[in-house]
Amino acid sequence: MSLSLFEPISLGSLTLKNRIVMAPMTRSRATQPGNIPNNLMAEYYSQRASAGLIITEGAPISPVARGYSLTPGIYTEAQITGWQKVTQAVHERGGKIFIQLWHVGRRSSTAIEGLQPLAPSALKEPDKVYGPMANGELGMIDTTMPKAMDLSDIQNTIDYFVIAAKNAMLAGFDGVEIHGAHGYLLDQFMRRYTNQRNDQYGGSIENRIRLTVDVCNAVANAIGSDKVGLRISPFVSSSFQQHDSEMPKLTLTLLKALAPLHLAYLHLSENIGNYQPISDSFRKQMRLLYPHPIMLAGGLTQHSAEQLLNQGFAELFAFGTAYICNPNLVEKMAENLPLNTLPNDAHNTFYGGGKEGYTDY
């Protein structure tokens, strides 16, 4: 008998009503000043509460962790209070919700918070970020040369992740997802071309995964490992960077180190941007080293997700773009109804703005 996406699954003490997950997506609707979650965001997430699990957009864990304007933080009392509106709205509709804890590392600009970005090494990010332009409007701006983190910066960062996780519990979240993917801080530490350190956090594979493992351990100890997920994207690289040939080996080393923690899940982002496909043989290696729940995201369809589920490669499947214009995605999939597709001008409503393209789809 084949497994179904619509069957419940337990993550530690938490039971999800299905295996369909709303993937984290930056939407930049927080209220200024203060980057505070608001009623519009509560409506947006509650509309999608039929998902087995919602993972919020990335929430910066501190001012220096922020790399994009209008993203809701999780480090002030006002932000905690704002998020309480979101979690209450989702829970009232029977949903479960994790917050994604975010530190962008070098992918930031001093113009956003008046702070120099932090990174493993003093290497400038060649991409642009969403922030205040010279004319006072928001748009894509150049990044700033980061400061290479010293050991006190690293310890402070671990502490900020822990404080943010505790704040998330106060805000009513069911758990947290640590963002270790897509070229942000933890991913920067794991990759050779962004980590040129020669201390215990650089050089060897074991050293380059150390911060990710340290953060996961610290957060798990603070709120319980069954309330902690980790997102990684080892086979996705920035369009301007070559793939790191050591990432397959690093990934397996990381999974072996994390397996004893019994995290809620490992979230693998794949098949987007400049990516390399993951072979079935590598997925089998991952499964041998990591027998706990795995979540996949990136270019999935209902059919491909069900195939991966029944091959035993993953238990949870996250959908991003489809959730922008199909808040009732679970119901549509269950009834084999056609999905709405994004119009050509949808990108204009991805970041910033009001209800259009957000709650009014």
Tab-separated table of C-alpha atoms in Angstrom, residues 76-273:
chain	number	residue	atom	x	y	z
A	76	THR	CA	12.116	42.796	20.502
A	77	GLU	CA	9.050	42.721	22.749
A	78	ALA	CA	6.979	44.420	20.043
A	79	GLN	CA	7.998	41.768	17.503
A	80	ILE	CA	7.088	38.958	19.912
A	81	THR	CA	3.683	40.559	20.471
A	82	GLY	CA	3.201	40.911	16.712
A	83	TRP	CA	4.051	37.273	16.097
A	84	GLN	CA	1.528	36.258	18.773
A	85	LYS	CA	-1.200	37.540	16.437
A	86	VAL	CA	0.140	35.244	13.708
A	87	THR	CA	0.456	32.090	15.803
A	88	GLN	CA	-2.954	32.608	17.394
A	89	ALA	CA	-4.615	33.044	13.988
A	90	VAL	CA	-2.955	29.891	12.628
A	91	HIS	CA	-3.766	27.821	15.715
A	92	GLU	CA	-7.393	28.955	15.683
A	93	ARG	CA	-7.675	27.347	12.235
A	94	GLY	CA	-6.031	24.122	13.376
A	95	GLY	CA	-2.597	24.781	11.900
A	96	LYS	CA	0.959	24.295	13.136
A	97	ILE	CA	3.674	26.896	12.578
A	98	PHE	CA	7.464	27.115	12.943
A	99	ILE	CA	9.392	30.374	12.627
A	100	GLN	CA	12.548	30.456	10.517
A	101	LEU	CA	15.462	31.974	12.434
A	102	TRP	CA	17.662	33.983	10.090
A	103	HIS	CA	21.131	35.510	10.064
A	104	VAL	CA	22.141	36.726	6.610
A	105	GLY	CA	25.853	37.133	7.344
A	106	ARG	CA	27.550	39.080	4.570
A	107	ARG	CA	24.361	39.415	2.508
A	108	SER	CA	23.523	42.821	3.940
A	109	SER	CA	24.242	46.535	3.738
A	110	THR	CA	25.159	49.089	6.383
A	111	ALA	CA	22.285	51.191	4.985
A	112	ILE	CA	19.693	48.775	6.447
A	113	GLU	CA	20.493	48.923	10.173
A	114	GLY	CA	23.569	51.145	10.303
A	115	LEU	CA	25.713	48.135	11.183
A	116	GLN	CA	28.599	46.499	9.344
A	117	PRO	CA	27.601	42.967	8.271
A	118	LEU	CA	29.324	39.985	9.885
A	119	ALA	CA	30.728	36.999	7.989
A	120	PRO	CA	33.199	34.122	8.341
A	121	SER	CA	35.725	36.123	6.329
A	122	ALA	CA	36.006	39.694	5.029
A	123	LEU	CA	34.723	38.867	1.548
A	124	LYS	CA	32.087	41.093	-0.033
A	125	GLU	CA	28.852	39.519	-1.291
A	126	PRO	CA	28.586	40.271	-5.036
A	127	ASP	CA	24.772	40.169	-5.001
A	128	LYS	CA	22.345	42.986	-4.119
A	129	VAL	CA	19.839	43.125	-1.242
A	130	TYR	CA	16.491	44.865	-0.631
A	131	GLY	CA	17.005	48.079	1.308
A	132	PRO	CA	16.820	51.886	1.376
A	133	MET	CA	18.092	53.623	-1.739
A	134	ALA	CA	19.588	57.116	-1.937
A	135	ASN	CA	16.214	58.603	-2.941
A	136	GLY	CA	14.579	57.260	0.221
A	137	GLU	CA	12.637	54.506	-1.516
A	138	LEU	CA	13.219	50.768	-1.097
A	139	GLY	CA	14.918	48.752	-3.813
A	140	MET	CA	17.933	46.601	-4.599
A	141	ILE	CA	21.167	48.033	-3.190
A	142	ASP	CA	24.802	46.957	-3.041
A	143	THR	CA	26.071	44.971	-0.091
A	144	THR	CA	28.736	46.258	2.292
A	145	MET	CA	32.133	44.692	2.956
A	146	PRO	CA	31.612	42.519	6.063
A	147	LYS	CA	33.718	42.202	9.168
A	148	ALA	CA	35.393	38.821	9.654
A	149	MET	CA	33.832	37.455	12.843
A	150	ASP	CA	36.070	36.920	15.840
A	151	LEU	CA	35.313	34.273	18.455
A	152	SER	CA	33.267	36.669	20.566
A	153	ASP	CA	31.131	37.525	17.506
A	154	ILE	CA	30.573	33.813	16.953
A	155	GLN	CA	29.549	33.204	20.565
A	156	ASN	CA	27.247	36.236	20.472
A	157	THR	CA	25.623	34.838	17.329
A	158	ILE	CA	24.989	31.463	18.985
A	159	ASP	CA	23.477	33.318	21.943
A	160	TYR	CA	21.233	35.369	19.642
A	161	PHE	CA	19.916	32.191	18.015
A	162	VAL	CA	19.064	30.836	21.481
A	163	ILE	CA	17.371	34.062	22.594
A	164	ALA	CA	15.384	34.176	19.335
A	165	ALA	CA	14.254	30.565	19.831
A	166	LYS	CA	13.090	31.354	23.371
A	167	ASN	CA	11.309	34.453	22.039
A	168	ALA	CA	9.595	32.230	19.470
A	169	MET	CA	8.231	30.037	22.248
A	170	LEU	CA	6.904	33.154	23.994
A	171	ALA	CA	5.269	34.148	20.715
A	172	GLY	CA	3.403	30.831	20.574
A	173	PHE	CA	5.267	29.043	17.812
A	174	ASP	CA	5.272	25.242	17.686
A	175	GLY	CA	8.982	25.254	16.875
A	176	VAL	CA	11.783	26.963	14.971
A	177	GLU	CA	13.689	26.318	11.776
A	178	ILE	CA	17.341	27.374	11.738
A	179	HIS	CA	18.207	28.876	8.353
A	180	GLY	CA	21.454	27.276	7.200
A	181	ALA	CA	20.827	27.549	3.457
A	182	HIS	CA	21.010	29.821	0.404
A	183	GLY	CA	24.256	31.648	1.030
A	184	TYR	CA	23.364	33.077	4.453
A	185	LEU	CA	25.589	32.999	7.530
A	186	LEU	CA	25.686	29.288	8.414
A	187	ASP	CA	25.947	28.361	4.732
A	188	GLN	CA	28.795	30.869	4.381
A	189	PHE	CA	30.702	29.079	7.132
A	190	MET	CA	30.199	25.715	5.405
A	191	ARG	CA	31.504	26.708	1.966
A	192	ARG	CA	35.175	27.007	1.057
A	193	TYR	CA	34.819	30.120	-1.089
A	194	THR	CA	33.193	32.175	1.685
A	195	ASN	CA	35.099	30.709	4.636
A	196	GLN	CA	38.830	31.402	4.530
A	197	ARG	CA	39.393	31.133	8.266
A	198	ASN	CA	42.304	29.279	9.849
A	199	ASP	CA	40.837	28.732	13.327
A	200	GLN	CA	38.457	26.064	14.680
A	201	TYR	CA	35.643	27.409	12.464
A	202	GLY	CA	37.538	27.206	9.170
A	203	GLY	CA	39.679	24.962	7.018
A	204	SER	CA	38.584	21.345	7.405
A	205	ILE	CA	35.056	20.082	6.785
A	206	GLU	CA	34.685	19.331	10.504
A	207	ASN	CA	35.598	22.921	11.311
A	208	ARG	CA	33.345	24.447	8.656
A	209	ILE	CA	30.250	22.637	9.974
A	210	ARG	CA	31.095	23.518	13.584
A	211	LEU	CA	28.986	26.683	13.836
A	212	THR	CA	25.913	24.988	12.362
A	213	VAL	CA	26.267	22.095	14.809
A	214	ASP	CA	26.923	24.481	17.702
A	215	VAL	CA	23.805	26.519	16.893
A	216	CYS	CA	21.626	23.418	16.545
A	217	ASN	CA	22.903	22.022	19.839
A	218	ALA	CA	22.412	25.287	21.705
A	219	VAL	CA	18.890	25.873	20.391
A	220	ALA	CA	17.885	22.238	20.964
A	221	ASN	CA	19.135	22.431	24.549
A	222	ALA	CA	17.154	25.639	25.082
A	223	ILE	CA	13.727	24.645	23.720
A	224	GLY	CA	13.873	20.892	23.010
A	225	SER	CA	15.270	19.162	19.935
A	226	ASP	CA	11.819	18.070	18.738
A	227	LYS	CA	10.980	21.762	18.262
A	228	VAL	CA	14.003	22.479	16.051
A	229	GLY	CA	14.453	22.022	12.304
A	230	LEU	CA	17.429	22.930	10.122
A	231	ARG	CA	17.353	24.064	6.495
A	232	ILE	CA	20.373	23.507	4.230
A	233	SER	CA	20.972	23.806	0.478
A	234	PRO	CA	24.301	22.089	-0.207
A	235	PHE	CA	23.578	21.470	-3.897
A	236	VAL	CA	22.379	25.003	-4.677
A	237	SER	CA	24.955	27.723	-5.331
A	238	SER	CA	24.727	31.395	-6.100
A	239	SER	CA	24.672	32.103	-9.816
A	240	PHE	CA	28.038	33.869	-9.572
A	241	GLN	CA	29.800	31.080	-7.639
A	242	GLN	CA	31.021	27.672	-8.675
A	243	HIS	CA	29.722	24.600	-6.883
A	244	ASP	CA	31.886	23.548	-3.960
A	245	SER	CA	33.116	20.041	-4.758
A	246	GLU	CA	33.389	19.222	-1.043
A	247	MET	CA	29.693	19.873	-0.307
A	248	PRO	CA	28.543	16.244	-0.806
A	249	LYS	CA	31.131	15.001	1.704
A	250	LEU	CA	30.439	17.940	4.021
A	251	THR	CA	26.703	17.203	3.927
A	252	LEU	CA	27.177	13.594	4.975
A	253	THR	CA	29.568	14.678	7.747
A	254	LEU	CA	27.003	17.216	8.945
A	255	LEU	CA	24.185	14.655	8.968
A	256	LYS	CA	26.299	12.219	10.953
A	257	ALA	CA	27.018	14.952	13.511
A	258	LEU	CA	23.357	16.007	13.748
A	259	ALA	CA	21.746	12.551	13.868
A	260	PRO	CA	22.195	12.091	17.658
A	261	LEU	CA	20.277	15.351	18.264
A	262	HIS	CA	16.954	13.946	16.961
A	263	LEU	CA	15.869	17.267	15.466
A	264	ALA	CA	12.255	17.680	14.356
A	265	TYR	CA	13.416	17.534	10.742
A	266	LEU	CA	16.194	18.295	8.274
A	267	HIS	CA	14.956	20.561	5.469
A	268	LEU	CA	16.768	20.186	2.139
A	269	SER	CA	16.249	23.002	-0.378
A	270	GLU	CA	17.093	21.878	-3.900
A	271	ASN	CA	16.342	22.194	-7.624
A	272	ILE	CA	16.325	25.991	-7.736
A	273	GLY	CA	18.664	28.550	-9.270
